[in-house]
């Protein structure tokens, strides 16, 4: 896709030629276009491979024979957007960046109940609330009967031994029973500052469950209140299924429900804003900053995994500036986020919920998870229901804040771009392809074939890293591009409206 094309790409639609005019997709000679911003195609044999559109090189799959994970170039790790709002994410042959979660099948098909949620440790159809099955009846035999007699004898022997000890050792006083002890004093006062408990108390009233339905399915995700008059920030993939005239219902912590409508959404950054009316006394979150996060600092995630509203989990920041691709078809970059990686438990339904620091300030929007289950199974319902393995991704709040502010003020998101196709360079870095005439890249003097290795002080090791680094910045910012060979070029980043499908 060309960066100038704000139109989402339909994988079933042929791509126009590379010399297409701005606003058209262009892909030829190994360049796979994306409908937004920088385009990317993965060069065959590159560190990212060209199967499944994964932003990572070696992918984890399981050996059919042993179930032991192994890493091989042909496979790819699968990343799931953690909601079930858009069934296209979990459809067969869909991009492994799919939206796992509760979905309503098309009309005429059987819908499975979402309660109770599936038990990942039981046989199919077993509820997590069921009592353990009774052990199979044992056949009577002389050997087992003798063993039972021996066991009884041992117990009797132990009792007898204990009686002898009591008689010879003297009495030690009356027995003590914990059940007879009085209850401890009830907890009073506020939660300790900086604790998970205090973060949960502060944020939970602002977190909502979003129940979404549309012509192509239904699902649920999370969001959080950002204004007293009803604006809610969430993921694009949570509400996308309702964008064509569907319905969205927000469920608040106190049980209140209200209809919501989409104000605007941006598939390129996976951000959306919805608004509820007629609900008062809303409590907005406190928005923090993500440009000073540190690996290892504690964080808390809140959301509605598997429709369990108000679920609180905790962990740490595992990594920063992780280029993560979600929601696009193989070879394009419909969504490429400069993600905050965390090991806080995030599951289907957490999408759109807040990731907060220990002061209760929101520093990210939970958006995607890595799911090896999907990598093993490849497609189908099992693939769409992958759960937490300790690798989750959140959109940095600095980027989300800028996008949400633009959506609220104008009703439309603005995408940062340079106007060039891009793919992985064989020796590392991002190789530029076709340059759109008059674009920021063209005005800066960048040429097709240039290989970008750094933007300012950030190393660029792939096309996804370049796209993520550009999209996390604001239009009109200046950035210094370092090219292979050491030459530097100053680029003034551009901005263009995003028109989602």
Coordinates of N, CA and C in Angstrom, one line a residue, residues 48 321 323 338 428-430 452-462 464-466 469 473 480 482:
X48 N 12.4 -11.6 8.7 CA 11.0 -11.7 9.1 C 10.3 -12.7 8.3
X321 N 9.2 -0.4 22.7 CA 9.4 -0.2 21.3 C 9.4 -1.5 20.5
X323 N 8.0 -3.5 17.7 CA 7.1 -3.4 16.5 C 6.2 -4.6 16.3
X338 N 4.0 0.6 17.9 CA 5.3 0.6 18.6 C 5.0 0.2 20.0
X428 N 19.7 -6.3 6.8 CA 19.2 -5.5 8.0 C 18.8 -4.1 7.6
X429 N 17.9 -3.5 8.3 CA 17.4 -2.2 8.0 C 16.1 -2.3 7.1
X430 N 15.7 -1.1 6.7 CA 14.4 -1.0 5.9 C 14.8 -0.4 4.5
X452 N 17.3 2.5 5.2 CA 17.3 3.3 6.5 C 17.8 2.4 7.6
X453 N 18.8 2.8 8.3 CA 19.3 2.0 9.5 C 19.1 2.7 10.8
X454 N 18.6 3.9 10.8 CA 18.4 4.6 12.1 C 17.5 5.8 11.8
X455 N 16.6 6.1 12.8 CA 15.9 7.3 12.9 C 16.2 8.0 14.2
X456 N 16.8 9.2 14.1 CA 17.4 9.8 15.3 C 18.3 8.8 15.9
X457 N 18.1 8.5 17.2 CA 19.0 7.6 17.9 C 18.4 6.2 18.0
X458 N 17.3 5.9 17.2 CA 16.7 4.5 17.3 C 17.2 3.7 16.1
X459 N 17.7 2.5 16.4 CA 18.1 1.6 15.3 C 16.9 1.1 14.6
X460 N 17.0 1.0 13.2 CA 16.0 0.4 12.4 C 16.5 -0.9 11.8
X461 N 15.9 -2.0 12.3 CA 16.4 -3.3 11.8 C 15.4 -4.0 10.8
X462 N 14.3 -3.4 10.6 CA 13.3 -4.0 9.7 C 12.3 -3.0 9.2
X464 N 9.0 -3.1 9.6 CA 8.0 -2.9 10.7 C 8.5 -1.9 11.7
X465 N 9.8 -2.0 12.0 CA 10.4 -1.0 12.9 C 10.4 0.4 12.4
X466 N 10.6 0.5 11.1 CA 10.6 1.9 10.5 C 9.1 2.4 10.5
X469 N 8.2 3.3 14.1 CA 8.8 4.5 14.5 C 8.2 5.8 13.9
X473 N 5.2 9.0 15.9 CA 5.5 10.4 16.0 C 4.3 11.3 15.4
X480 N 15.8 12.7 11.8 CA 17.0 12.5 11.0 C 17.1 11.0 10.7
X482 N 19.2 8.0 9.1 CA 20.6 7.6 8.8 C 20.5 6.4 7.8

